[in-house]
CSV table of C-alpha atoms and ligand atoms in Angstrom, one decimal:
chain,number,residue,atom,x,y,z
A,23,MET,CA,-25.6,-10.4,12.0
A,24,LEU,CA,-22.8,-11.2,10.1
A,25,ARG,CA,-22.3,-8.8,6.5
A,26,SER,CA,-19.1,-9.1,6.0
A,27,LEU,CA,-16.8,-12.1,4.7
A,28,PHE,CA,-13.2,-11.6,4.1
A,29,VAL,CA,-10.7,-13.4,2.8
A,30,ASP,CA,-7.1,-13.3,3.0
A,31,PHE,CA,-4.8,-16.0,1.0
A,32,ASN,CA,-1.7,-17.2,4.1
A,33,SER,CA,2.2,-16.0,2.9
A,34,TYR,CA,0.8,-14.5,-0.5
A,35,PHE,CA,4.2,-14.3,-2.6
A,36,ALA,CA,5.1,-17.3,-1.3
A,37,SER,CA,2.9,-19.8,-1.7
A,38,VAL,CA,2.0,-18.5,-5.5
A,39,GLU,CA,6.3,-19.2,-5.8
A,40,GLN,CA,5.6,-22.8,-4.7
A,41,GLN,CA,2.4,-23.2,-6.2
A,42,LEU,CA,4.6,-22.3,-9.6
A,43,ASN,CA,7.4,-23.8,-8.3
A,44,PRO,CA,6.9,-27.6,-7.2
A,45,ALA,CA,10.3,-27.7,-6.2
A,46,LEU,CA,9.4,-25.3,-3.0
A,47,ARG,CA,6.8,-26.7,-1.7
A,48,GLY,CA,6.9,-27.7,1.6
A,49,ARG,CA,9.4,-25.8,2.1
A,50,PRO,CA,11.0,-22.6,4.1
A,51,VAL,CA,10.4,-20.0,1.1
A,52,GLY,CA,12.6,-16.9,1.4
A,53,VAL,CA,11.1,-14.0,-1.4
A,54,VAL,CA,13.5,-11.1,-2.3
A,55,PRO,CA,12.8,-7.5,-4.3
A,56,VAL,CA,16.7,-7.9,-4.9
A,57,MET,CA,18.8,-11.1,-5.1
A,58,ALA,CA,21.3,-10.2,-2.4
A,59,ASP,CA,22.3,-10.8,0.9
A,60,THR,CA,22.1,-7.3,1.8
A,61,SER,CA,17.8,-7.5,1.2
A,62,CYS,CA,15.1,-8.7,3.3
A,63,CYS,CA,12.1,-10.3,2.4
A,64,ILE,CA,9.0,-9.1,1.7
A,65,ALA,CA,7.9,-12.7,2.3
A,66,ALA,CA,8.5,-15.7,4.3
A,67,SER,CA,6.3,-19.1,3.3
A,68,TYR,CA,4.7,-20.5,5.8
A,69,GLU,CA,8.1,-22.9,6.6
A,70,ALA,CA,9.9,-20.5,7.6
A,71,LYS,CA,7.5,-18.6,8.8
A,72,VAL,CA,7.7,-20.8,11.8
A,73,LEU,CA,11.9,-20.4,11.9
A,74,GLY,CA,11.0,-17.2,12.5
A,75,ILE,CA,11.7,-15.7,9.4
A,76,GLY,CA,8.8,-12.9,8.6
A,77,THR,CA,8.6,-10.2,6.0
A,78,GLY,CA,11.3,-7.5,6.7
A,79,THR,CA,14.0,-10.0,7.8
A,80,GLY,CA,17.7,-9.8,5.7
A,81,VAL,CA,18.8,-13.0,4.2
A,82,ALA,CA,21.4,-12.9,6.1
A,83,GLU,CA,19.7,-13.3,9.0
A,84,ALA,CA,17.7,-15.5,7.2
A,85,LYS,CA,20.2,-17.9,6.0
A,86,ARG,CA,21.2,-18.2,9.2
A,87,LEU,CA,18.2,-19.1,11.1
A,88,CYS,CA,17.3,-21.4,8.1
A,89,PRO,CA,20.6,-22.4,6.3
A,90,ASP,CA,18.5,-24.3,3.6
A,91,ILE,CA,16.0,-21.3,3.4
A,92,ALA,CA,15.5,-21.1,-0.8
A,93,ILE,CA,15.2,-17.4,-1.4
A,94,VAL,CA,13.4,-16.2,-4.6
A,95,LEU,CA,13.1,-13.1,-6.3
A,96,ALA,CA,10.2,-11.5,-6.7
A,97,ASP,CA,7.9,-11.5,-10.0
A,98,HIS,CA,5.2,-9.3,-9.0
A,99,ALA,CA,3.9,-10.4,-13.0
A,100,LYS,CA,2.9,-13.8,-11.7
A,101,TYR,CA,1.6,-12.5,-8.5
A,102,VAL,CA,-1.1,-10.0,-9.9
A,103,GLU,CA,-2.1,-12.8,-12.4
A,104,VAL,CA,-3.0,-15.9,-9.5
A,105,HIS,CA,-4.8,-12.4,-7.7
A,106,HIS,CA,-7.5,-12.4,-10.8
A,107,ARG,CA,-7.4,-15.5,-11.5
A,108,ALA,CA,-8.8,-16.0,-7.0
A,109,VAL,CA,-10.7,-13.1,-7.5
A,110,ALA,CA,-13.1,-14.3,-10.7
A,111,VAL,CA,-13.3,-18.0,-8.1
A,112,VAL,CA,-13.8,-16.1,-4.7
A,113,ASP,CA,-16.8,-13.7,-6.4
A,114,SER,CA,-17.8,-16.8,-9.3
A,115,ILE,CA,-19.2,-18.1,-4.9
A,116,ALA,CA,-19.9,-15.4,-4.0
A,117,PRO,CA,-20.1,-11.5,-4.8
A,118,VAL,CA,-16.9,-9.8,-4.1
A,119,ARG,CA,-17.5,-6.4,-2.7
A,120,GLN,CA,-13.7,-4.7,-2.5
A,121,VAL,CA,-10.0,-5.9,-3.1
A,122,LEU,CA,-8.2,-3.9,-0.6
A,123,SER,CA,-5.2,-5.6,-1.8
A,124,ILE,CA,-3.3,-7.9,-3.6
A,125,ASP,CA,-4.4,-10.5,-1.3
A,126,GLU,CA,-7.3,-9.6,1.0
A,127,MET,CA,-11.3,-9.7,-0.8
A,128,GLU,CA,-14.6,-8.7,0.8
A,129,CYS,CA,-18.1,-10.4,0.3
A,130,GLU,CA,-21.2,-8.9,1.4
A,131,LEU,CA,-22.8,-11.5,2.9
A,132,THR,CA,-26.7,-11.2,1.7
A,133,GLY,CA,-30.7,-12.9,3.0
A,134,ARG,CA,-30.1,-16.0,5.0
A,135,TRP,CA,-26.0,-16.3,4.2
A,136,GLN,CA,-26.0,-14.4,7.2
A,137,HIS,CA,-26.8,-16.7,9.2
A,138,ARG,CA,-23.7,-18.5,11.2
A,139,ALA,CA,-23.7,-22.1,9.6
A,140,ARG,CA,-24.6,-20.7,6.1
A,141,ALA,CA,-21.4,-18.2,6.3
A,142,VAL,CA,-19.6,-21.1,8.0
A,143,ALA,CA,-20.4,-23.3,4.5
A,144,LEU,CA,-19.4,-20.5,2.6
A,145,ALA,CA,-16.9,-19.5,3.4
A,146,GLU,CA,-15.7,-23.3,3.3
A,147,ARG,CA,-16.9,-23.8,0.2
A,148,ILE,CA,-14.5,-21.1,-1.2
A,149,LYS,CA,-10.7,-22.3,-0.3
A,150,THR,CA,-11.9,-25.4,-1.1
A,151,GLU,CA,-12.7,-23.3,-4.3
A,152,LEU,CA,-9.9,-22.0,-4.7
A,153,LEU,CA,-7.2,-24.7,-3.3
A,154,THR,CA,-9.4,-26.1,-6.5
A,155,HIS,CA,-9.3,-23.5,-9.5
A,156,VAL,CA,-5.6,-21.6,-8.3
A,157,GLY,CA,-3.9,-24.1,-6.6
A,158,GLU,CA,-2.9,-26.5,-3.6
A,159,CYS,CA,-1.2,-24.2,-2.2
A,160,MET,CA,-2.7,-21.5,-2.0
A,161,ARG,CA,-4.2,-21.1,1.4
A,162,THR,CA,-6.6,-18.7,2.4
A,163,SER,CA,-7.6,-17.1,5.9
A,164,VAL,CA,-11.5,-16.1,6.6
A,165,GLY,CA,-12.5,-14.1,8.9
A,166,ILE,CA,-16.5,-13.9,8.8
A,167,ALA,CA,-17.6,-10.5,11.2
A,168,PRO,CA,-20.8,-7.8,11.6
A,169,ASN,CA,-18.4,-5.1,9.8
A,170,THR,CA,-15.0,-5.5,6.9
A,171,LEU,CA,-13.5,-4.0,10.0
A,172,LEU,CA,-13.8,-7.0,12.8
A,173,ALA,CA,-13.4,-9.8,9.5
A,174,LYS,CA,-10.7,-8.6,8.6
A,175,LEU,CA,-9.5,-8.5,12.7
A,176,ALA,CA,-11.0,-12.5,12.4
A,177,SER,CA,-9.2,-13.3,9.6
A,178,ASN,CA,-6.1,-12.9,11.0
A,179,MET,CA,-6.4,-14.5,14.7
A,180,GLN,CA,-5.7,-17.9,12.7
A,181,LYS,CA,-2.4,-18.7,10.5
A,182,PRO,CA,-2.6,-21.2,8.0
A,183,ASN,CA,-5.7,-22.0,6.9
A,184,GLY,CA,-7.7,-20.2,9.5
A,185,LEU,CA,-11.6,-19.7,9.9
A,186,THR,CA,-12.4,-17.2,12.0
A,187,VAL,CA,-16.5,-15.7,13.1
A,188,ILE,CA,-17.3,-13.0,15.5
A,189,GLU,CA,-20.7,-12.6,16.1
A,190,LEU,CA,-21.5,-9.3,17.5
A,191,HIS,CA,-22.6,-10.6,21.1
A,192,GLU,CA,-18.7,-12.1,21.6
A,193,LEU,CA,-17.9,-8.5,22.0
A,194,PRO,CA,-15.9,-6.8,23.1
A,195,ALA,CA,-14.7,-10.2,25.3
A,196,ARG,CA,-13.6,-12.0,22.7
A,197,LEU,CA,-10.9,-9.6,21.5
A,198,TYR,CA,-9.5,-8.9,24.9
A,199,GLU,CA,-6.2,-10.9,24.2
A,200,LEU,CA,-5.5,-8.3,21.2
A,201,PRO,CA,-3.4,-6.3,21.6
A,202,PRO,CA,-4.8,-2.7,20.2
A,203,LYS,CA,-2.7,-3.0,16.9
A,204,ALA,CA,-3.8,-5.7,16.0
A,205,ILE,CA,-7.0,-3.8,14.4
A,206,SER,CA,-6.4,-2.9,10.8
A,207,GLY,CA,-5.1,1.6,11.1
A,208,ILE,CA,-3.9,1.5,14.1
A,209,GLY,CA,-0.3,1.2,13.4
A,210,PRO,CA,2.9,2.1,15.6
A,211,ARG,CA,2.2,5.6,15.0
A,212,MET,CA,-2.0,5.6,16.1
A,213,VAL,CA,-0.2,3.4,19.7
A,214,GLN,CA,1.6,5.5,20.5
A,215,ARG,CA,-1.5,9.0,19.8
A,216,LEU,CA,-3.5,5.9,21.7
A,217,ALA,CA,-1.3,5.7,24.2
A,218,ARG,CA,-1.3,8.8,25.3
A,219,CYS,CA,-4.7,8.4,26.0
A,220,GLY,CA,-3.9,5.9,28.1
A,221,ILE,CA,-4.8,3.8,25.9
A,222,HIS,CA,-2.9,0.3,26.1
A,223,THR,CA,-5.5,-2.9,25.7
A,224,MET,CA,-7.9,-3.9,23.8
A,225,ALA,CA,-10.2,-3.5,27.2
A,226,GLU,CA,-8.9,-0.1,27.4
A,227,LEU,CA,-9.8,1.0,24.1
A,228,TYR,CA,-14.0,-0.5,23.8
A,229,ALA,CA,-14.1,1.3,26.9
A,230,ALA,CA,-12.5,5.2,25.8
A,231,PRO,CA,-16.1,7.2,24.8
A,232,ARG,CA,-16.3,8.3,22.2
A,233,GLU,CA,-15.2,11.9,22.3
A,234,LEU,CA,-11.8,10.3,23.5
A,235,LEU,CA,-11.5,7.8,20.3
A,236,ARG,CA,-12.1,11.6,18.7
A,237,THR,CA,-9.6,13.2,20.2
A,238,ALA,CA,-6.5,10.0,19.9
A,239,TRP,CA,-7.5,10.4,15.6
A,240,GLY,CA,-7.9,13.7,15.7
A,241,GLY,CA,-11.1,13.7,14.1
A,242,VAL,CA,-14.8,11.8,12.7
A,243,ALA,CA,-12.3,9.2,12.0
A,244,GLY,CA,-12.0,8.2,15.4
A,245,ALA,CA,-15.4,9.0,16.0
A,246,GLU,CA,-15.5,6.2,13.3
A,247,MET,CA,-13.4,3.5,14.5
A,248,TYR,CA,-16.1,3.5,17.6
A,249,ASP,CA,-19.2,2.8,16.0
A,250,LYS,CA,-16.8,-0.7,13.8
A,251,LEU,CA,-15.5,-1.5,17.1
A,252,ARG,CA,-19.0,-2.1,18.3
A,253,GLY,CA,-20.0,-3.9,14.6
A,254,GLN,CA,-21.8,-1.0,13.2
A,255,TRP,CA,-21.9,-1.9,9.1
A,256,TYR,CA,-20.6,0.5,7.6
A,257,GLY,CA,-19.6,1.0,3.3
A,258,PRO,CA,-16.6,0.0,0.4
A,259,ARG,CA,-14.4,3.3,0.5
A,260,GLU,CA,-15.1,5.7,-1.5
A,261,LYS,CA,-14.0,4.8,-5.2
A,262,VAL,CA,-11.9,7.6,-5.3
A,263,ALA,CA,-8.9,6.9,-3.8
A,264,LYS,CA,-7.8,9.5,-1.3
A,265,SER,CA,-4.1,9.1,-1.7
A,266,LEU,CA,-2.0,7.5,-4.5
A,267,GLY,CA,1.5,6.4,-4.3
A,268,HIS,CA,4.8,3.7,-4.4
A,269,SER,CA,8.1,3.2,-2.2
A,270,HIS,CA,10.7,1.0,-3.3
A,271,VAL,CA,13.2,-1.1,-0.8
A,272,LEU,CA,16.4,0.3,-2.0
A,273,PRO,CA,18.6,-2.0,-3.8
A,274,PRO,CA,22.3,-2.2,-2.3
A,275,ASP,CA,23.6,0.3,-4.7
A,276,LEU,CA,21.4,2.5,-4.6
A,277,ARG,CA,21.8,3.3,-0.5
A,278,HIS,CA,23.2,6.4,-0.8
A,279,PRO,CA,21.4,9.5,-0.9
A,280,ALA,CA,22.0,10.0,-5.0
A,281,GLY,CA,20.7,7.0,-5.8
A,282,ALA,CA,17.8,7.3,-3.1
A,283,PHE,CA,16.6,10.4,-4.7
A,284,ALA,CA,17.4,8.9,-8.6
A,285,VAL,CA,14.6,6.5,-7.2
A,286,LEU,CA,12.0,9.0,-5.7
A,287,ASN,CA,12.4,10.6,-9.7
A,288,ARG,CA,11.2,7.7,-10.5
A,289,LEU,CA,8.5,6.6,-8.2
A,290,THR,CA,7.2,10.4,-8.7
A,291,GLN,CA,7.1,10.5,-12.3
A,292,LYS,CA,5.7,7.0,-12.0
A,293,ALA,CA,2.8,8.1,-9.7
A,294,ALA,CA,2.2,11.0,-11.8
A,295,MET,CA,1.2,9.1,-14.6
A,296,ARG,CA,-1.5,6.6,-11.9
A,297,LEU,CA,-2.8,10.6,-11.8
A,298,ARG,CA,-4.0,11.4,-15.0
A,299,LYS,CA,-4.6,7.5,-15.8
A,300,GLN,CA,-7.1,7.8,-13.3
A,301,ASN,CA,-8.3,11.1,-14.2
A,302,VAL,CA,-7.6,13.1,-11.1
A,303,TYR,CA,-5.5,15.8,-9.3
A,304,ALA,CA,-3.6,15.4,-5.9
A,305,THR,CA,-3.7,18.6,-3.9
A,306,SER,CA,-0.6,17.5,-1.2
A,307,MET,CA,2.6,15.6,-2.0
A,308,SER,CA,5.1,14.3,1.5
A,309,VAL,CA,7.5,11.9,1.0
A,310,HIS,CA,9.6,10.3,3.3
A,311,VAL,CA,12.8,8.4,3.4
A,312,ARG,CA,13.6,5.8,6.2
A,313,CYS,CA,17.6,4.9,6.9
A,314,ARG,CA,19.3,1.5,7.9
A,315,ARG,CA,19.0,2.6,12.4
A,316,GLY,CA,23.1,2.4,13.3
A,317,ARG,CA,24.3,4.3,15.8
A,318,ALA,CA,23.4,7.7,14.5
A,319,GLY,CA,19.8,7.2,15.0
A,320,HIS,CA,19.4,8.3,12.2
A,321,THR,CA,15.1,6.8,11.5
A,322,GLY,CA,13.8,8.4,8.9
A,323,ASP,CA,12.2,11.1,7.7
A,324,GLU,CA,10.0,12.5,5.8
A,325,ARG,CA,8.7,16.4,3.6
A,326,ALA,CA,5.5,17.2,2.9
A,327,ALA,CA,3.7,20.3,0.0
A,328,GLN,CA,0.8,21.3,-1.1
A,329,VAL,CA,0.7,21.2,-4.5
A,330,GLY,CA,-2.3,23.0,-5.3
A,331,GLU,CA,-4.2,21.4,-8.3
A,332,THR,CA,-2.6,19.3,-9.6
A,333,GLN,CA,-1.0,16.4,-12.3
A,334,ASP,CA,1.8,17.7,-13.8
A,335,THR,CA,5.0,15.5,-13.5
A,336,ALA,CA,7.5,18.3,-14.3
A,337,PHE,CA,5.7,21.0,-11.3
A,338,LEU,CA,5.5,17.3,-9.0
A,339,LEU,CA,9.9,15.8,-9.4
A,340,HIS,CA,10.3,20.7,-8.8
A,341,THR,CA,9.1,19.9,-5.4
A,342,LEU,CA,10.1,16.8,-4.7
A,343,GLU,CA,13.5,18.5,-5.8
A,344,GLN,CA,13.0,21.1,-2.7
A,345,LEU,CA,11.5,18.9,-0.5
A,346,TRP,CA,14.1,16.8,-1.1
A,347,HIS,CA,17.1,19.5,0.0
A,348,SER,CA,14.9,20.3,3.4
A,349,GLY,CA,17.4,17.8,5.0
A,350,LEU,CA,16.1,14.8,3.4
A,351,HIS,CA,19.4,14.5,1.3
A,352,LEU,CA,20.8,14.8,4.5
A,353,LEU,CA,20.0,11.3,5.5
A,354,PRO,CA,22.7,8.8,6.4
A,355,GLN,CA,22.9,4.8,4.9
A,356,PRO,CA,18.8,5.4,2.5
A,357,VAL,CA,17.1,1.7,2.6
A,358,MET,CA,13.7,2.6,1.3
A,359,VAL,CA,12.2,5.7,-0.6
A,360,GLY,CA,8.3,7.0,-1.2
A,361,VAL,CA,6.2,9.3,-2.9
A,362,GLN,CA,2.5,10.1,-2.1
A,363,LEU,CA,0.0,11.7,-3.0
A,364,HIS,CA,-2.4,13.7,-0.7
A,365,GLY,CA,-5.8,14.2,-1.2
A,366,LEU,CA,-6.7,13.3,-4.6
A,367,ILE,CA,-9.7,14.9,-6.4
A,368,GLU,CA,-11.8,13.8,-9.4
A,369,ALA,CA,-11.5,16.2,-12.1
A,370,GLY,CA,-15.1,16.8,-12.1
A,371,GLN,CA,-13.9,19.0,-9.2
A,372,HIS,CA,-11.5,20.2,-10.3
A,373,THR,CA,-11.1,24.8,-10.2
A,374,GLY,CA,-8.2,24.8,-12.0
A,375,ASP,CA,-4.7,25.5,-12.0
A,376,LEU,CA,-4.9,27.2,-7.9
A,377,PHE,CA,-1.2,29.0,-9.0
A,378,GLY,CA,-2.6,30.9,-12.6
A,379,PHE,CA,-0.9,28.7,-14.7
A,380,ASP,CA,-4.1,26.8,-16.4
A,381,GLU,CA,-4.2,27.2,-19.9
A,382,ALA,CA,-6.5,29.7,-20.0
A,383,THR,CA,-3.4,32.1,-18.0
A,384,ALA,CA,-0.6,29.7,-19.7
A,385,ASP,CA,0.0,31.3,-21.9
A,386,ALA,CA,0.4,34.5,-21.6
A,387,GLN,CA,3.2,33.6,-19.5
A,388,ALA,CA,1.5,35.7,-16.2
A,389,VAL,CA,2.4,33.5,-13.7
A,390,THR,CA,0.7,35.2,-10.7
A,391,ALA,CA,1.9,33.4,-8.2
A,392,PRO,CA,3.9,35.7,-5.6
A,393,ALA,CA,7.4,36.5,-6.4
A,394,GLY,CA,9.8,33.2,-4.4
A,395,SER,CA,6.7,31.5,-3.5
A,396,LEU,CA,7.1,27.6,-4.5
A,397,SER,CA,4.8,28.2,-7.9
A,398,ALA,CA,7.3,30.5,-8.9
A,399,ARG,CA,10.4,29.1,-8.7
A,400,THR,CA,8.9,26.3,-10.5
A,401,ALA,CA,6.8,27.3,-12.9
A,402,GLN,CA,10.2,29.0,-13.9
A,403,GLY,CA,11.5,27.3,-17.4
A,404,MET,CA,8.9,24.8,-18.3
A,405,ALA,CA,6.9,24.7,-21.2
A,406,PRO,CA,3.0,25.9,-21.0
A,407,LEU,CA,0.7,23.8,-20.2
A,408,ARG,CA,-0.8,23.4,-21.8
A,409,ASP,CA,2.3,22.1,-24.4
A,410,ARG,CA,3.1,20.6,-21.0
A,411,ARG,CA,-0.4,17.9,-21.7
A,412,LYS,CA,0.8,17.0,-24.5
A,413,LEU,CA,4.2,15.9,-23.5
A,414,LEU,CA,3.0,14.3,-21.3
A,415,ALA,CA,0.4,12.9,-22.8
A,416,THR,CA,2.2,12.0,-25.2
A,417,ILE,CA,4.6,9.9,-21.5
A,418,ASP,CA,2.0,8.5,-21.7
A,419,THR,CA,0.5,6.7,-24.6
A,420,LEU,CA,4.2,5.9,-25.6
A,421,ASN,CA,4.8,4.2,-21.8
A,422,GLY,CA,1.7,2.4,-21.8
A,423,LYS,CA,3.1,0.7,-25.4
A,424,HIS,CA,6.3,0.2,-24.9
A,425,GLY,CA,6.4,-0.9,-21.4
A,426,LYS,CA,6.7,1.9,-18.1
A,427,ASN,CA,9.8,3.5,-18.4
A,428,THR,CA,10.5,3.6,-22.0
A,429,VAL,CA,10.7,8.0,-21.9
A,430,TYR,CA,11.3,10.1,-18.8
A,431,PHE,CA,11.6,12.6,-17.0
A,432,ALA,CA,15.1,13.4,-16.3
A,433,SER,CA,15.2,16.9,-15.3
A,434,ALA,CA,15.7,16.5,-11.6
A,435,GLN,CA,18.7,14.2,-12.4
A,436,ALA,CA,21.2,16.4,-12.4
A,437,GLY,CA,23.9,15.5,-9.9
A,438,LEU,CA,23.2,11.4,-10.2
A,439,ASP,CA,26.2,11.5,-13.0
A,440,HIS,CA,27.4,9.7,-10.1
A,441,ALA,CA,24.6,7.1,-9.0
A,442,PRO,CA,23.8,5.1,-12.6
A,443,MET,CA,19.8,4.4,-13.2
A,444,ARG,CA,21.0,0.3,-12.1
A,445,ILE,CA,17.3,-0.3,-10.8
A,446,ALA,CA,14.6,-2.7,-12.6
A,447,PHE,CA,12.1,-1.1,-12.4
A,448,ASN,CA,9.7,-3.0,-13.7
A,449,ARG,CA,11.2,-5.5,-12.0
A,450,ILE,CA,10.9,-4.6,-9.0
A,451,PRO,CA,7.9,-4.8,-6.7
A,452,ASP,CA,5.5,-1.7,-4.8
A,453,LEU,CA,5.6,-3.0,-1.4
A,454,GLU,CA,2.6,-1.4,-0.9
A,455,SER,CA,0.9,-4.7,-2.4
A,456,GLU,CA,1.9,-6.4,0.2
A,457,ARG,CA,-0.4,-3.8,3.0
B,503,MG,MG1,-2.6,-12.3,2.8
C-alpha cells in the first residue's frame, strides 16, 4: 500500500535564484551566506553540482573548479515566499500533510490514490503544476512509498527531476545498494553507533533484530526505525517540536571566540523569542561550536545544561555564558555556531519555575535554589520575573513591529568591545532551512 508522496525540490535556493534571474539559468550557481572568498556555498545549482560543487564547498574552491561560477548572496525572504507558493500549488492537487523543511513536503495518499498508477499520475501532475505556476526552474524529485521515511528516501534516489516508487514487496532488496546514512535520521554519529553494533550496510541494518536497533539508538527510536524500515505507517510528528534552535556560519570577520560568542548571544535571543511566540517552555539548552579543521585537530565541541522550564531570555543568556566559559571559549577558529533548546513543553503543562522564582515567589525575592547552583548565580541581579515578563513581551512586540533586532539584550556581551556587531542578521538565512 502506497501512502506517502514526498516532494523534494532540487537545489532549491539555487533554483529560486535561477527562476528569478534568467541570466543565471543553465549556469553553475553557488549561493553563499556572505560575499567572501572564505565563505562557503549553502546551495549549488545542478550545473554546479555536476562539477563537484555542493553544500559546504568553499567559494575559493568553487571558483577553482569552475572559474565562471555565479556566486549569489542568499536571500532568505525570497526562498520563503516561493516556498509558500509551492505549498499552495501542491496542496491544491493533493492535501499537504506536513511541511518538513523549506524545500520538502509530504502528501498522504488515500483511497484509490494509493495504487501505483494513480499515485504516479498524481506525482506527475504535481511536478507539472509546480513548473507552470511556481516556475520552470523549480524541478522536484518525488518519492512514493508506504510511509514518510521510505518516501523521503525514494525522493533522494533520483535527482534531478526524479520520480521513484518503492513498493512494500520490493523491500528490503531494493535498498541494498544504498548506505544506511541515506536514511533520514542516520547522521554521522548514528553511523558510528551502528558500526559499533556491527551494522555497516543496508543489508545488515535490515538483518538486525529490533532489540539491536533499540540498543544502537539508545531507546524506543530504534524500535520505531525497525518498523519504519519495514514500511509501517506512522503519523506526523507531534504538533509541538521537541526542540528548536538556530545555527549560523560565521562571516569571516567574526571567526574568533568573541565573534562566535556575539553570534551565539543573538541566536539565543532569537530562540527565546520563538519559545514565547509558540508559547512553549524549554527544559534544556545546548550550544555547539564547529571549528575550521586545522593542525590542532579541533573540529568543535558542544555543551548542554538543564534550564528548568523557561522561556526567559535573560536566564537563557546567563546559561549561554556559563556554557561558553566551560571550555567553548578556548576553541580556535570557530566557523559555525548554534544554539538548541530541547525538551519543549506546552504552556498547559508548564509547572511553574522549578527554581523557585516564578510569579508567586519572584516578588518575595526569595531565591530558593541552593547557593552556588546555576539558578542561584544567574538569578542574582535579575529583575523579578513578573517585571521581566513584561519587559520580554514589550521586546517581542517591538521586534515584531520594527524588525527582528530592533531591541536586544546586551547584557552578555561584556568583553565584546573589540567585536562590534557588524553582522546583518536578517540577511543571513538560517542553515536549519537547509535540512
Ligand atoms: Mg532538496
